[in-house]
Tab-separated table of C-alpha atoms in Angstrom:
chain	number	residue	atom	x	y	z
A	1	UNK	CA	4.215	-11.900	16.979
A	2	UNK	CA	3.216	-10.152	20.206
A	3	UNK	CA	2.200	-6.515	20.113
A	4	UNK	CA	5.281	-4.302	19.962
A	5	UNK	CA	5.579	-0.823	21.523
A	6	UNK	CA	7.140	0.627	18.309
A	7	UNK	CA	6.777	4.244	19.428
A	8	UNK	CA	8.794	4.057	22.630
A	9	UNK	CA	6.889	5.580	25.546
A	10	UNK	CA	4.517	7.393	23.195
A	11	UNK	CA	0.964	6.191	22.543
A	12	UNK	CA	-0.323	5.922	18.973
A	13	UNK	CA	-2.770	8.748	19.741
A	14	UNK	CA	0.099	11.032	20.821
A	15	UNK	CA	2.152	10.120	17.774
A	16	UNK	CA	-0.718	10.773	15.360
A	17	UNK	CA	-1.516	14.083	17.049
A	18	UNK	CA	2.020	15.454	17.277
A	19	UNK	CA	4.058	13.825	14.485
A	20	UNK	CA	1.964	12.138	11.791
A	21	UNK	CA	2.139	14.243	8.627
A	22	UNK	CA	3.896	16.959	10.643
A	23	UNK	CA	7.502	16.278	11.651
A	24	UNK	CA	10.103	13.496	11.891
A	25	UNK	CA	10.557	11.264	14.909
A	26	UNK	CA	13.596	9.173	15.818
A	27	UNK	CA	12.765	6.215	18.067
A	28	UNK	CA	15.767	4.465	19.564
A	29	UNK	CA	15.178	0.736	20.064
A	30	UNK	CA	11.624	0.814	18.762
A	31	UNK	CA	12.017	-2.979	18.556
A	32	UNK	CA	14.809	-4.010	20.956
A	33	UNK	CA	16.934	-6.868	19.667
A	34	UNK	CA	15.360	-6.737	16.209
A	35	UNK	CA	16.979	-8.910	13.552
A	36	UNK	CA	16.278	-9.388	9.840
A	37	UNK	CA	13.222	-11.525	9.189
A	38	UNK	CA	14.645	-12.914	5.937
A	39	UNK	CA	18.260	-13.851	5.224
A	40	UNK	CA	20.060	-12.202	2.320
A	41	UNK	CA	19.797	-15.314	0.122
A	42	UNK	CA	16.007	-15.367	0.507
A	43	UNK	CA	15.769	-11.674	-0.402
A	44	UNK	CA	17.963	-12.191	-3.437
A	45	UNK	CA	15.838	-15.164	-4.505
A	46	UNK	CA	12.621	-13.129	-4.200
A	47	UNK	CA	14.180	-10.424	-6.383
A	48	UNK	CA	14.526	-12.956	-9.232
A	49	UNK	CA	10.774	-13.601	-9.383
A	50	UNK	CA	8.664	-11.827	-11.979
A	51	UNK	CA	5.781	-11.284	-9.531
A	52	UNK	CA	7.959	-9.448	-6.996
A	53	UNK	CA	8.830	-5.778	-7.477
A	54	UNK	CA	12.555	-5.250	-7.084
A	55	UNK	CA	15.299	-2.808	-8.076
A	56	UNK	CA	19.074	-2.744	-8.120
A	57	UNK	CA	20.686	0.664	-7.599
A	58	UNK	CA	24.411	1.146	-8.097
A	59	UNK	CA	26.707	4.137	-7.755
A	60	UNK	CA	29.944	3.758	-9.713
A	61	UNK	CA	32.436	6.621	-10.079
A	62	UNK	CA	29.670	9.115	-9.361
A	63	UNK	CA	27.302	7.583	-11.944
A	64	UNK	CA	23.901	6.292	-10.847
A	65	UNK	CA	22.280	3.271	-12.443
A	66	UNK	CA	19.006	1.488	-11.695
A	67	UNK	CA	17.718	-1.852	-12.953
A	68	UNK	CA	14.184	-3.093	-12.445
A	69	UNK	CA	13.562	-6.728	-11.562
A	70	UNK	CA	13.370	-9.570	-12.033
A	71	UNK	CA	17.050	-9.345	-11.149
A	72	UNK	CA	19.098	-12.029	-12.873
A	73	UNK	CA	22.280	-11.268	-10.967
A	74	UNK	CA	23.744	-9.090	-8.234
A	75	UNK	CA	27.159	-7.476	-7.801
A	76	UNK	CA	29.520	-9.263	-5.396
A	77	UNK	CA	28.970	-8.485	-1.722
A	78	UNK	CA	32.502	-7.087	-1.666
A	79	UNK	CA	31.577	-4.329	-4.155
A	80	UNK	CA	30.754	-0.969	-2.549
A	81	UNK	CA	27.742	1.273	-2.987
A	82	UNK	CA	24.985	-0.937	-4.358
A	83	UNK	CA	21.483	-1.489	-3.045
A	84	UNK	CA	18.879	-4.160	-3.684
A	85	UNK	CA	15.308	-3.089	-2.907
A	86	UNK	CA	12.583	-5.724	-2.639
A	87	UNK	CA	9.024	-4.458	-2.420
A	88	UNK	CA	6.077	-6.101	-0.681
A	89	UNK	CA	7.883	-8.841	1.217
A	90	UNK	CA	4.854	-8.961	3.519
A	91	UNK	CA	3.064	-10.754	0.667
A	92	UNK	CA	5.568	-13.605	0.726
A	93	UNK	CA	6.540	-14.138	4.361
A	94	UNK	CA	4.365	-14.554	7.447
A	95	UNK	CA	6.788	-12.843	9.825
A	96	UNK	CA	7.051	-9.843	7.490
A	97	UNK	CA	3.267	-9.670	7.252
A	98	UNK	CA	2.989	-9.768	11.054
A	99	UNK	CA	5.510	-6.933	11.352
A	100	UNK	CA	3.565	-4.788	8.888
A	101	UNK	CA	0.347	-5.447	10.838
A	102	UNK	CA	2.001	-3.968	13.929
A	103	UNK	CA	1.422	-0.581	12.286
A	104	UNK	CA	-2.372	-0.954	12.159
A	105	UNK	CA	-2.810	2.025	14.451
A	106	UNK	CA	-3.009	3.590	10.993
A	107	UNK	CA	-6.076	2.260	9.083
A	108	UNK	CA	-5.613	-0.642	6.658
A	109	UNK	CA	-6.942	1.669	3.941
A	110	UNK	CA	-3.666	3.606	4.260
A	111	UNK	CA	-1.201	0.827	5.095
A	112	UNK	CA	0.701	-0.223	1.973
A	113	UNK	CA	3.629	-2.611	2.215
A	114	UNK	CA	6.963	-3.577	3.724
A	115	UNK	CA	10.037	-2.996	1.569
A	116	UNK	CA	13.503	-4.311	2.385
A	117	UNK	CA	16.633	-2.495	1.265
A	118	UNK	CA	19.926	-4.369	1.425
A	119	UNK	CA	22.987	-2.209	0.806
A	120	UNK	CA	26.723	-2.663	0.862
A	121	UNK	CA	28.992	-0.032	2.386
A	122	UNK	CA	28.211	3.383	0.890
A	123	UNK	CA	25.025	2.105	-0.729
A	124	UNK	CA	21.826	4.119	-0.952
A	125	UNK	CA	19.450	5.668	-3.451
A	126	UNK	CA	20.616	9.265	-3.104
A	127	UNK	CA	18.926	12.243	-1.437
A	128	UNK	CA	15.223	12.132	-2.269
A	129	UNK	CA	11.718	12.571	-0.886
A	130	UNK	CA	8.653	10.345	-0.751
A	131	UNK	CA	5.071	11.423	-1.356
A	132	UNK	CA	3.858	9.324	1.559
A	133	UNK	CA	4.619	8.729	5.233
A	134	UNK	CA	7.316	6.160	5.953
A	135	UNK	CA	8.853	4.367	8.936
A	136	UNK	CA	12.477	3.337	8.396
A	137	UNK	CA	13.374	0.442	10.678
A	138	UNK	CA	16.995	-0.632	10.875
A	139	UNK	CA	17.260	-4.423	10.739
A	140	UNK	CA	20.966	-5.120	10.301
A	141	UNK	CA	24.173	-3.092	10.378
A	142	UNK	CA	24.136	0.692	10.459
A	143	UNK	CA	22.765	3.386	8.187
A	144	UNK	CA	23.492	7.100	8.378
A	145	UNK	CA	20.400	9.212	7.716
A	146	UNK	CA	20.589	12.892	6.870
A	147	UNK	CA	17.238	14.681	6.733
A	148	UNK	CA	15.939	18.133	5.854
A	149	UNK	CA	12.654	20.050	5.907
A	150	UNK	CA	13.760	22.026	2.847
A	151	UNK	CA	11.076	23.329	0.515
A	152	UNK	CA	13.213	23.153	-2.644
A	153	UNK	CA	12.477	19.662	-3.963
A	154	UNK	CA	13.827	20.154	-7.477
A	155	UNK	CA	15.457	17.095	-9.025
A	156	UNK	CA	18.619	16.407	-10.973
A	157	UNK	CA	17.636	16.014	-14.614
A	158	UNK	CA	18.588	13.037	-16.716
A	159	UNK	CA	19.057	10.487	-13.925
A	160	UNK	CA	17.289	7.124	-13.619
A	161	UNK	CA	16.422	8.001	-9.995
A	162	UNK	CA	14.628	10.993	-8.534
A	163	UNK	CA	17.547	12.632	-6.733
A	164	UNK	CA	17.316	16.077	-5.172
A	165	UNK	CA	19.575	18.613	-6.832
A	166	UNK	CA	19.952	20.944	-3.807
A	167	UNK	CA	19.863	18.699	-0.773
A	168	UNK	CA	21.040	20.402	2.429
A	169	UNK	CA	20.982	18.220	5.533
A	170	UNK	CA	19.657	19.762	8.735
A	171	UNK	CA	19.887	16.710	11.014
A	172	UNK	CA	21.925	13.513	11.000
A	173	UNK	CA	21.423	10.172	12.751
A	174	UNK	CA	23.116	6.786	12.696
A	175	UNK	CA	20.571	3.997	13.159
A	176	UNK	CA	21.430	0.704	14.808
A	177	UNK	CA	19.340	-2.500	14.554
A	178	UNK	CA	15.982	-1.898	16.239
A	179	UNK	CA	16.108	1.905	15.796
A	180	UNK	CA	13.383	3.502	13.685
A	181	UNK	CA	12.965	6.865	11.970
A	182	UNK	CA	9.566	8.253	10.950
A	183	UNK	CA	9.379	10.796	8.141
A	184	UNK	CA	6.273	12.673	6.946
A	185	UNK	CA	5.565	13.137	3.224
A	186	UNK	CA	7.930	15.332	1.180
A	187	UNK	CA	10.615	15.355	3.871
A	188	UNK	CA	14.020	15.228	2.175
A	189	UNK	CA	16.277	12.392	3.288
A	190	UNK	CA	19.394	10.487	2.329
A	191	UNK	CA	20.337	7.127	3.823
A	192	UNK	CA	23.827	5.660	3.308
A	193	UNK	CA	24.921	2.217	4.509
A	194	UNK	CA	27.838	1.937	6.935
A	195	UNK	CA	29.048	-1.528	6.041
A	196	UNK	CA	26.462	-4.073	4.894
A	197	UNK	CA	23.010	-3.181	6.180
A	198	UNK	CA	19.323	-3.927	5.863
A	199	UNK	CA	16.598	-1.329	6.324
A	200	UNK	CA	12.874	-2.092	6.433
A	201	UNK	CA	10.551	0.593	5.051
A	202	UNK	CA	6.932	0.593	6.136
A	203	UNK	CA	5.095	2.695	3.567
A	204	UNK	CA	1.574	4.053	3.306
A	205	UNK	CA	-0.821	4.534	0.415
A	206	UNK	CA	-1.343	8.112	-0.684
A	207	UNK	CA	-3.112	8.105	-4.070
A	208	UNK	CA	-3.286	11.393	-5.948
A	209	UNK	CA	-6.694	12.990	-6.403
A	210	UNK	CA	-6.106	12.835	-10.160
A	211	UNK	CA	-5.620	9.065	-9.947
A	212	UNK	CA	-8.718	8.713	-7.768
A	213	UNK	CA	-10.784	10.900	-10.094
A	214	UNK	CA	-9.840	8.975	-13.223
A	215	UNK	CA	-10.572	5.635	-11.585
A	216	UNK	CA	-13.836	6.870	-10.072
A	217	UNK	CA	-15.155	8.001	-13.466
A	218	UNK	CA	-14.275	4.606	-14.934
A	219	UNK	CA	-16.045	2.951	-12.005
A	220	UNK	CA	-19.176	5.083	-12.473
A	221	UNK	CA	-19.334	4.473	-16.237
A	222	UNK	CA	-20.998	1.112	-15.579
A	223	UNK	CA	-23.764	2.588	-13.429
A	224	UNK	CA	-24.717	5.780	-15.272
A	225	UNK	CA	-28.335	5.731	-16.475
A	226	UNK	CA	-29.339	8.571	-18.794
A	227	UNK	CA	-32.425	7.485	-20.763
A	228	UNK	CA	-33.531	9.138	-23.965
A	229	UNK	CA	-31.719	10.436	-27.011
A	230	UNK	CA	-30.934	13.929	-28.203
A	231	UNK	CA	-33.592	15.460	-30.423
A	232	UNK	CA	-34.345	18.950	-31.722
A	233	UNK	CA	-37.959	19.135	-33.029
A	234	UNK	CA	-37.792	22.959	-33.007
A	235	UNK	CA	-34.614	23.091	-35.106
A	236	UNK	CA	-34.283	26.294	-37.129
A	237	UNK	CA	-32.405	26.936	-40.333
A	238	UNK	CA	-28.726	27.670	-39.645
A	239	UNK	CA	-26.703	30.158	-41.622
A	240	UNK	CA	-23.501	28.825	-39.996
A	241	UNK	CA	-23.632	25.032	-40.525
A	242	UNK	CA	-20.225	24.363	-38.904
A	243	UNK	CA	-21.164	26.022	-35.612
A	244	UNK	CA	-22.437	23.783	-32.805
A	245	UNK	CA	-25.998	25.002	-32.087
A	246	UNK	CA	-26.472	26.748	-28.761
A	247	UNK	CA	-29.662	24.756	-28.103
A	248	UNK	CA	-27.804	21.477	-28.663
A	249	UNK	CA	-25.089	22.502	-26.211
A	250	UNK	CA	-27.483	23.618	-23.477
A	251	UNK	CA	-29.798	20.601	-23.858
A	252	UNK	CA	-26.940	18.108	-23.571
A	253	UNK	CA	-25.395	20.052	-20.698
A	254	UNK	CA	-28.709	19.852	-18.829
A	255	UNK	CA	-28.858	16.091	-19.315
A	256	UNK	CA	-25.258	15.461	-18.271
A	257	UNK	CA	-25.759	17.637	-15.200
A	258	UNK	CA	-28.412	15.168	-14.061
A	259	UNK	CA	-25.585	12.825	-13.097
A	260	UNK	CA	-25.052	12.948	-9.351
A	261	UNK	CA	-22.484	11.042	-7.314
A	262	UNK	CA	-23.702	10.015	-3.901
A	263	UNK	CA	-21.658	9.215	-0.802
A	264	UNK	CA	-22.698	5.588	-1.289
A	265	UNK	CA	-21.204	5.631	-4.808
A	266	UNK	CA	-17.927	6.984	-3.469
A	267	UNK	CA	-17.906	4.517	-0.565
A	268	UNK	CA	-18.276	1.512	-2.852
A	269	UNK	CA	-15.699	2.852	-5.303
A	270	UNK	CA	-13.175	3.588	-2.562
A	271	UNK	CA	-13.641	0.223	-0.860
A	272	UNK	CA	-13.176	-1.696	-4.085
A	273	UNK	CA	-10.288	0.501	-5.206
A	274	UNK	CA	-8.365	0.294	-1.933
A	275	UNK	CA	-8.880	-3.452	-1.524
A	276	UNK	CA	-7.967	-4.311	-5.125
A	277	UNK	CA	-4.793	-6.456	-5.166
A	278	UNK	CA	-1.768	-5.001	-6.906
A	279	UNK	CA	-1.016	-6.145	-10.438
A	280	UNK	CA	1.613	-8.644	-9.276
A	281	UNK	CA	-0.485	-10.319	-6.565
A	282	UNK	CA	-1.835	-13.778	-7.351
A	283	UNK	CA	-3.853	-16.127	-5.163
A	284	UNK	CA	-3.517	-19.883	-5.123
A	285	UNK	CA	-6.294	-21.983	-3.692
A	286	UNK	CA	-5.567	-25.285	-1.907
A	287	UNK	CA	-4.316	-28.053	-4.209
A	288	UNK	CA	-6.880	-30.465	-2.788
A	289	UNK	CA	-9.687	-28.294	-1.392
A	290	UNK	CA	-12.077	-29.712	1.157
A	291	UNK	CA	-15.735	-30.083	0.357
A	292	UNK	CA	-18.054	-27.431	1.760
A	293	UNK	CA	-19.117	-29.731	4.565
A	294	UNK	CA	-15.590	-30.765	5.497
A	295	UNK	CA	-14.466	-27.129	5.375
A	296	UNK	CA	-17.230	-26.099	7.769
A	297	UNK	CA	-16.263	-28.814	10.260
A	298	UNK	CA	-12.586	-27.898	10.070
A	299	UNK	CA	-13.320	-24.158	10.341
A	300	UNK	CA	-15.481	-24.656	13.428
A	301	UNK	CA	-12.689	-26.700	15.002
A	302	UNK	CA	-9.653	-24.605	13.989
A	303	UNK	CA	-10.965	-21.198	12.970
A	304	UNK	CA	-9.989	-19.310	9.810
A	305	UNK	CA	-7.576	-16.516	8.899
A	306	UNK	CA	-7.218	-14.196	5.942
A	307	UNK	CA	-4.386	-14.814	3.504
A	308	UNK	CA	-1.556	-12.346	4.044
A	309	UNK	CA	-2.272	-11.138	0.478
A	310	UNK	CA	-5.943	-10.384	1.200
A	311	UNK	CA	-7.128	-6.847	1.861
A	312	UNK	CA	-10.497	-6.690	3.621
A	313	UNK	CA	-12.208	-3.413	4.500
A	314	UNK	CA	-15.698	-2.267	5.405
A	315	UNK	CA	-17.802	0.841	5.806
A	316	UNK	CA	-21.373	0.819	7.068
A	317	UNK	CA	-23.282	-2.043	5.479
A	318	UNK	CA	-20.666	-2.542	2.759
A	319	UNK	CA	-17.871	-5.105	2.956
A	320	UNK	CA	-14.922	-5.103	0.538
A	321	UNK	CA	-12.478	-7.904	-0.116
A	322	UNK	CA	-9.835	-8.013	-2.843
A	323	UNK	CA	-11.659	-5.549	-5.086
A	324	UNK	CA	-15.133	-7.015	-4.634
A	325	UNK	CA	-17.974	-5.570	-2.596
A	326	UNK	CA	-21.303	-6.626	-1.174
A	327	UNK	CA	-23.843	-5.320	1.321
A	328	UNK	CA	-24.587	-7.241	4.503
A	329	UNK	CA	-27.380	-7.235	7.024
A	330	UNK	CA	-27.033	-6.679	10.761
A	331	UNK	CA	-26.838	-10.394	11.505
A	332	UNK	CA	-23.687	-10.874	9.416
A	333	UNK	CA	-22.117	-7.451	9.913
A	334	UNK	CA	-20.499	-8.211	13.286
A	335	UNK	CA	-18.928	-11.469	12.069
A	336	UNK	CA	-17.437	-9.970	8.923
A	337	UNK	CA	-16.229	-6.837	10.710
A	338	UNK	CA	-14.456	-9.062	13.238
A	339	UNK	CA	-12.802	-10.984	10.399
A	340	UNK	CA	-11.658	-7.743	8.755
A	341	UNK	CA	-10.344	-6.181	11.975
A	342	UNK	CA	-8.739	-9.263	13.495
A	343	UNK	CA	-7.918	-10.907	10.152
A	344	UNK	CA	-9.103	-14.154	11.708
A	345	UNK	CA	-12.121	-15.836	13.290
A	346	UNK	CA	-11.967	-18.398	16.057
A	347	UNK	CA	-13.831	-21.652	15.794
A	348	UNK	CA	-16.573	-20.458	18.141
A	349	UNK	CA	-17.148	-17.371	15.970
A	350	UNK	CA	-17.282	-19.505	12.831
A	351	UNK	CA	-19.822	-21.800	14.517
A	352	UNK	CA	-22.151	-18.827	15.014
A	353	UNK	CA	-21.831	-17.593	11.421
A	354	UNK	CA	-24.889	-17.604	9.177
A	355	UNK	CA	-25.290	-19.854	6.162
A	356	UNK	CA	-24.562	-16.898	3.862
A	357	UNK	CA	-21.317	-16.105	5.675
A	358	UNK	CA	-20.254	-19.756	5.591
A	359	UNK	CA	-20.837	-19.821	1.836
A	360	UNK	CA	-18.646	-16.733	1.490
A	361	UNK	CA	-15.925	-18.174	3.708
A	362	UNK	CA	-15.880	-21.391	1.690
A	363	UNK	CA	-15.683	-19.479	-1.609
A	364	UNK	CA	-12.792	-17.382	-0.274
A	365	UNK	CA	-11.098	-20.557	0.942
A	366	UNK	CA	-11.262	-22.183	-2.492
A	367	UNK	CA	-9.967	-18.971	-4.103
A	368	UNK	CA	-7.023	-18.778	-1.697
A	369	UNK	CA	-8.241	-15.563	-0.064
A	370	UNK	CA	-8.716	-17.271	3.283
A	371	UNK	CA	-7.110	-20.252	5.024
A	372	UNK	CA	-7.879	-22.630	7.837
A	373	UNK	CA	-6.021	-21.582	10.966
A	374	UNK	CA	-3.214	-23.879	12.062
């Protein structure tokens, strides 16, 4: 897929400066002539798989209902006001992956996935807000969006969906295929299908600091080194045996305060954490893998590309791929950075790779993390 303008006449730098995290932006014909990348039947089939996140939302006589996939059946297309949401279709379709990669003016560390929402007339998920930035690209039919910068984000209690209890629209748009609406985090919005429609949502990762903190402490547990054992050779007779001794508390506090987290620790944690595949992502290596020698010859001739499921990041000397990390020297740094940024290496670049890099490429090939280019 060739590079798309996406933002109209605006450059990514302008968009990030003036809109990102700040205010909505409606872009008419962000992708002129855009059509759905997957037919309805393919979407419905993906929603039946246990390794694909999906939901079915229905609104019947004012009552909301939500079912989590795998979805064993869908209402008839003639029934009003139901929506099927299929998460992460970029993991299962090359064209969807290529569309998601068009948004790499935002770092891969923040780019999350591409969700497709199919809805019949009147379908939607109710007025709500997201905790992350989102681009809403209309793929088929029409959808009416009402949006609001309201600060009251209280929810209706007792519903299976997080629906705003006091939604008051401030702006309204009808999106046609190819139109796109950007919304910053916590911006209230409500999208309702006008006839059958498909909307593509490009979402971004925004982990909470609590989530990061908990995972970082688990990560550091394997590397903490506090030698010695508590001792109290100057222990004195206690008249209050149930009270924790002050000396014990201060001694242990001093030892625990010796733990220090460096920027390198945080870099490695963050790289592994952000590149870790989601729970429902599985890799399949080639059924009849080439030998190392045959792979090298083929890679030099054809080049290689990362699997659409692979997340590869780097920072400084550290390279991260699918939750694993390793340090590289200057000689290999340029090659692996090119692979991460371009998600592919041409045959000439592979030919110049070191023996260590070729070993890594072959291992990733056998694991299904990387493929020979067509």
